[in-house]
Short mmCIF file of C-alpha atoms in Angstrom, two decimals:
data_model
loop_
_atom_site.label_atom_id
_atom_site.label_comp_id
_atom_site.label_asym_id
_atom_site.label_seq_id
_atom_site.Cartn_x
_atom_site.Cartn_y
_atom_site.Cartn_z
CA GLY A 293 23.15 2.73 -4.19
CA MET A 294 19.48 3.08 -3.44
CA PRO A 295 17.43 4.23 -6.41
CA VAL A 296 15.69 6.81 -4.21
CA GLU A 297 17.62 8.32 -1.33
CA GLN A 298 15.61 10.52 1.01
CA ASN A 299 17.00 12.91 3.61
CA PRO A 300 16.88 13.62 6.42
CA PRO A 301 15.52 10.44 8.04
CA ALA A 302 14.08 12.52 10.86
CA LEU A 303 13.46 16.21 11.44
CA SER A 304 12.23 18.24 14.39
CA LEU A 305 10.88 21.73 13.81
CA TYR A 306 9.41 24.35 16.10
CA GLU A 307 6.03 25.70 15.11
CA GLY A 308 6.47 28.49 12.60
CA ALA A 309 9.81 27.27 11.30
CA ASP A 310 10.66 26.47 7.70
CA SER A 311 12.56 23.47 6.40
CA GLY A 312 13.05 21.18 3.46
CA LEU A 313 13.26 17.53 2.56
CA ARG A 314 15.18 16.15 -0.37
CA CYS A 315 15.19 13.04 -2.51
CA ASN A 316 18.09 12.16 -4.77
CA PHE A 317 17.69 9.65 -7.55
CA SER A 318 20.32 7.26 -8.85
CA THR A 319 18.82 7.40 -12.33
CA THR A 320 16.69 9.73 -14.42
CA MET A 321 13.11 9.67 -13.19
CA LYS A 322 10.03 10.54 -15.22
CA SER A 323 7.99 11.84 -12.32
CA VAL A 324 7.92 12.18 -8.56
CA GLN A 325 5.19 12.20 -5.95
CA TRP A 326 5.28 13.34 -2.36
CA PHE A 327 3.08 11.84 0.34
CA GLN A 328 2.35 12.51 3.99
CA GLN A 329 1.54 9.53 6.22
CA ASN A 330 -0.29 10.24 9.48
CA HIS A 331 -0.03 8.33 12.72
CA ARG A 332 -2.86 6.02 11.64
CA GLY A 333 -0.99 5.08 8.48
CA ARG A 334 -3.17 7.03 6.08
CA LEU A 335 -1.23 8.30 3.06
CA ILE A 336 -2.18 11.60 1.48
CA THR A 337 -0.82 12.70 -1.86
CA LEU A 338 0.77 16.12 -1.58
CA PHE A 339 2.22 16.60 -5.06
CA TYR A 340 2.69 14.91 -8.39
CA LEU A 341 5.37 16.48 -10.58
CA ALA A 342 6.65 15.60 -14.00
CA GLN A 343 8.87 18.70 -13.94
CA GLY A 344 9.26 22.11 -12.37
CA THR A 345 7.72 23.46 -9.20
CA LYS A 346 4.31 23.30 -7.57
CA GLU A 347 2.96 25.09 -4.55
CA ASN A 348 0.03 24.34 -2.33
CA GLY A 349 -0.44 26.59 0.67
CA ARG A 350 2.61 26.28 2.90
CA LEU A 351 4.09 23.46 0.85
CA LYS A 352 6.24 23.75 -2.23
CA SER A 353 7.86 20.98 -4.25
CA THR A 354 10.43 21.02 -7.00
CA PHE A 355 11.50 18.27 -9.34
CA ASN A 356 14.62 18.46 -11.47
CA SER A 357 14.80 15.36 -13.61
CA LYS A 358 18.10 16.27 -15.23
CA GLU A 359 19.84 16.88 -11.89
CA ARG A 360 18.06 13.87 -10.39
CA TYR A 361 16.49 15.35 -7.31
CA SER A 362 13.27 16.58 -5.81
CA THR A 363 12.60 18.74 -2.80
CA LEU A 364 9.65 19.40 -0.52
CA HIS A 365 9.70 22.68 1.37
CA ILE A 366 7.49 23.31 4.38
CA LYS A 367 6.91 26.90 5.44
CA ASP A 368 5.57 28.03 8.81
CA ALA A 369 5.36 24.49 10.20
CA GLN A 370 2.19 23.61 12.12
CA LEU A 371 1.53 20.78 14.58
CA GLU A 372 -0.67 19.00 12.03
CA ASP A 373 2.31 18.76 9.67
CA SER A 374 3.79 16.09 11.92
CA GLY A 375 3.98 12.68 10.29
CA THR A 376 6.14 10.73 7.90
CA TYR A 377 6.85 12.16 4.47
CA PHE A 378 7.72 9.97 1.53
CA CYS A 379 8.87 10.76 -1.94
CA ALA A 380 8.24 8.20 -4.66
CA ALA A 381 9.52 8.25 -8.20
CA GLU A 382 8.72 6.51 -11.45
CA ALA A 383 11.56 5.85 -13.88
CA GLY A 384 9.46 5.27 -16.96
CA GLY A 385 5.93 4.54 -18.08
CA ASN A 386 5.92 1.24 -16.24
CA ASN A 387 3.54 1.94 -13.37
CA LYS A 388 6.25 1.14 -10.84
CA LEU A 389 6.87 3.60 -8.03
CA THR A 390 9.99 3.40 -5.91
CA PHE A 391 9.67 5.02 -2.51
CA GLY A 392 12.28 6.79 -0.46
CA GLN A 393 12.90 5.67 3.11
CA GLY A 394 10.79 8.46 4.54
CA THR A 395 11.34 11.46 6.78
CA VAL A 396 9.73 11.47 10.21
CA LEU A 397 8.76 15.08 10.90
CA SER A 398 7.94 16.21 14.41
CA VAL A 399 6.62 19.73 14.89
CA ILE A 400 7.18 20.98 18.42
CA PRO A 401 4.96 23.62 20.04
CA ALA B 10 -16.44 11.73 -5.85
CA GLN B 11 -14.20 8.70 -5.85
CA THR B 12 -13.93 6.55 -2.74
CA ILE B 13 -11.60 3.70 -1.91
CA HIS B 14 -12.45 1.13 0.70
CA GLN B 15 -10.13 -1.50 2.10
CA TRP B 16 -11.08 -4.47 4.23
CA PRO B 17 -10.50 -5.72 6.82
CA VAL B 18 -9.04 -2.88 8.88
CA ALA B 19 -6.84 -5.30 10.81
CA GLU B 20 -6.16 -9.02 10.96
CA ILE B 21 -4.33 -11.32 13.32
CA LYS B 22 -3.56 -14.62 11.63
CA ALA B 23 -1.54 -17.75 12.29
CA VAL B 24 1.47 -18.76 10.22
CA GLY B 25 0.34 -21.12 7.47
CA SER B 26 -3.22 -19.84 7.37
CA PRO B 27 -4.76 -18.28 4.25
CA LEU B 28 -5.32 -14.56 3.74
CA SER B 29 -7.54 -12.43 1.58
CA LEU B 30 -7.47 -8.63 1.61
CA GLY B 31 -9.86 -6.58 -0.46
CA CYS B 32 -10.06 -3.17 -2.01
CA THR B 33 -12.96 -1.49 -3.80
CA ILE B 34 -12.98 1.77 -5.71
CA LYS B 35 -16.19 3.63 -6.41
CA GLY B 36 -16.77 6.58 -8.69
CA LYS B 37 -13.94 5.95 -11.15
CA SER B 38 -14.09 3.65 -14.12
CA SER B 39 -11.06 1.72 -15.31
CA PRO B 40 -8.65 2.99 -12.67
CA ASN B 41 -5.12 1.68 -12.32
CA LEU B 42 -4.99 -0.29 -9.07
CA TYR B 43 -2.00 -0.96 -6.83
CA TRP B 44 -1.04 -2.98 -3.75
CA TYR B 45 1.72 -1.77 -1.45
CA TRP B 46 3.27 -3.31 1.65
CA GLN B 47 4.92 -1.44 4.48
CA ALA B 48 6.94 -3.16 7.20
CA THR B 49 6.57 -1.57 10.65
CA GLY B 50 8.63 1.62 10.65
CA GLY B 51 9.68 1.04 7.06
CA THR B 52 9.01 2.39 3.63
CA LEU B 53 6.45 1.27 1.08
CA GLN B 54 7.16 -1.46 -1.40
CA GLN B 55 5.01 -1.94 -4.47
CA LEU B 56 3.67 -5.49 -4.78
CA PHE B 57 1.27 -5.51 -7.73
CA TYR B 58 -0.51 -3.26 -10.15
CA SER B 59 -3.39 -3.70 -12.54
CA ILE B 60 -4.43 -1.62 -15.51
CA THR B 61 -7.56 -3.56 -16.42
CA VAL B 62 -9.90 -6.32 -15.29
CA GLY B 63 -8.29 -9.73 -15.21
CA GLN B 64 -4.78 -8.36 -15.68
CA VAL B 65 -2.25 -8.10 -12.83
CA GLU B 66 1.46 -7.36 -12.99
CA SER B 67 3.73 -8.51 -10.18
CA VAL B 68 6.47 -6.16 -9.00
CA VAL B 69 7.63 -8.00 -5.89
CA GLN B 70 5.84 -11.23 -5.10
CA LEU B 71 6.66 -12.02 -1.45
CA ASN B 72 4.66 -15.29 -1.83
CA LEU B 73 1.48 -13.31 -2.39
CA SER B 74 -0.88 -13.12 -5.34
CA ALA B 75 -3.33 -10.55 -6.57
CA SER B 76 -6.41 -10.61 -8.74
CA ARG B 77 -8.77 -8.10 -10.27
CA PRO B 78 -12.07 -9.89 -10.73
CA LYS B 79 -14.04 -6.70 -11.42
CA ASP B 80 -13.17 -3.22 -12.68
CA ASP B 81 -13.57 -1.77 -9.19
CA GLN B 82 -12.10 -4.59 -7.10
CA PHE B 83 -8.55 -5.66 -6.27
CA ILE B 84 -7.82 -8.67 -4.08
CA LEU B 85 -4.54 -9.64 -2.39
CA SER B 86 -4.22 -13.18 -1.15
CA THR B 87 -2.07 -16.11 -0.16
CA GLU B 88 -2.79 -19.69 0.80
CA LYS B 89 -0.08 -19.85 3.46
CA LEU B 90 1.00 -16.86 5.51
CA LEU B 91 4.58 -16.38 6.63
CA LEU B 92 5.79 -14.36 9.62
CA SER B 93 7.39 -11.97 7.14
CA HIS B 94 3.96 -11.06 5.78
CA SER B 95 3.22 -8.98 8.85
CA GLY B 96 2.92 -5.30 8.13
CA PHE B 97 0.63 -2.67 6.69
CA TYR B 98 -1.03 -3.25 3.33
CA LEU B 99 -2.21 -0.33 1.28
CA CYS B 100 -4.36 -0.33 -1.82
CA ALA B 101 -4.27 2.65 -4.14
CA TRP B 102 -5.86 3.80 -7.35
CA GLY B 103 -4.40 6.02 -10.05
CA LEU B 104 -5.72 7.96 -13.00
CA GLY B 105 -5.04 5.20 -15.45
CA GLY B 106 -2.73 4.56 -18.32
CA ARG B 107 0.88 3.55 -18.33
CA SER B 108 2.04 5.82 -15.55
CA ALA B 109 1.53 5.71 -11.80
CA GLU B 110 0.23 9.26 -11.79
CA THR B 111 -1.21 10.83 -8.65
CA LEU B 112 -2.12 7.93 -6.42
CA TYR B 113 -4.97 7.87 -3.91
CA PHE B 114 -4.61 5.44 -1.04
CA GLY B 115 -7.05 3.47 1.06
CA SER B 116 -6.81 3.50 4.82
CA GLY B 117 -4.87 0.24 4.91
CA THR B 118 -5.01 -3.16 6.56
CA ARG B 119 -2.73 -3.92 9.47
CA LEU B 120 -1.73 -7.59 9.40
CA THR B 121 -0.09 -9.43 12.26
CA VAL B 122 1.10 -12.96 11.62
CA LEU B 123 1.83 -15.04 14.73
#
């Protein structure tokens, strides 16, 4: 299967709602990053995790290397959260990132 | 503060013509540098990375080549474009070392090959 499987492919949320995205890995990964891509294509790094959980405002991400998954949780969704979210993982110290297929998030007023 | 600049913003080129895309990073010495390609509506695919001047590792070639002529510059090029080269090209820099840790992306170049 795909080395990085991201779900769901698309997600619609009403403003104020909470939801989560998930990436499953076919092999043990050393680290994971989460990115948001806006409608112009600009990619912003949200999180880098080598383990555990990080929070930043309304966003929280968890990475469990042993169980081979990572999650991104969005709380109190806002219109500006709309965009495409990607996870990307690195299997070893080889400078190679493998991206998930992305989740297109639409926040509805 | 570090800045990353990609050029051009967009290109429309004919099949078989040459291509050169550039990326410059200011405010960070010896960064790791990366090129990514994104098909329309698709995910990102890593093409090349470089840890130091004059050194480039290929991940997926796609009939493209990359060079790092200076510490702060990364160039993506080909002598003959294919239709399949169309897409969005992103340059990124990382903190350095052997890991692709915390990447910062440029604003990208949108390439259309006709």
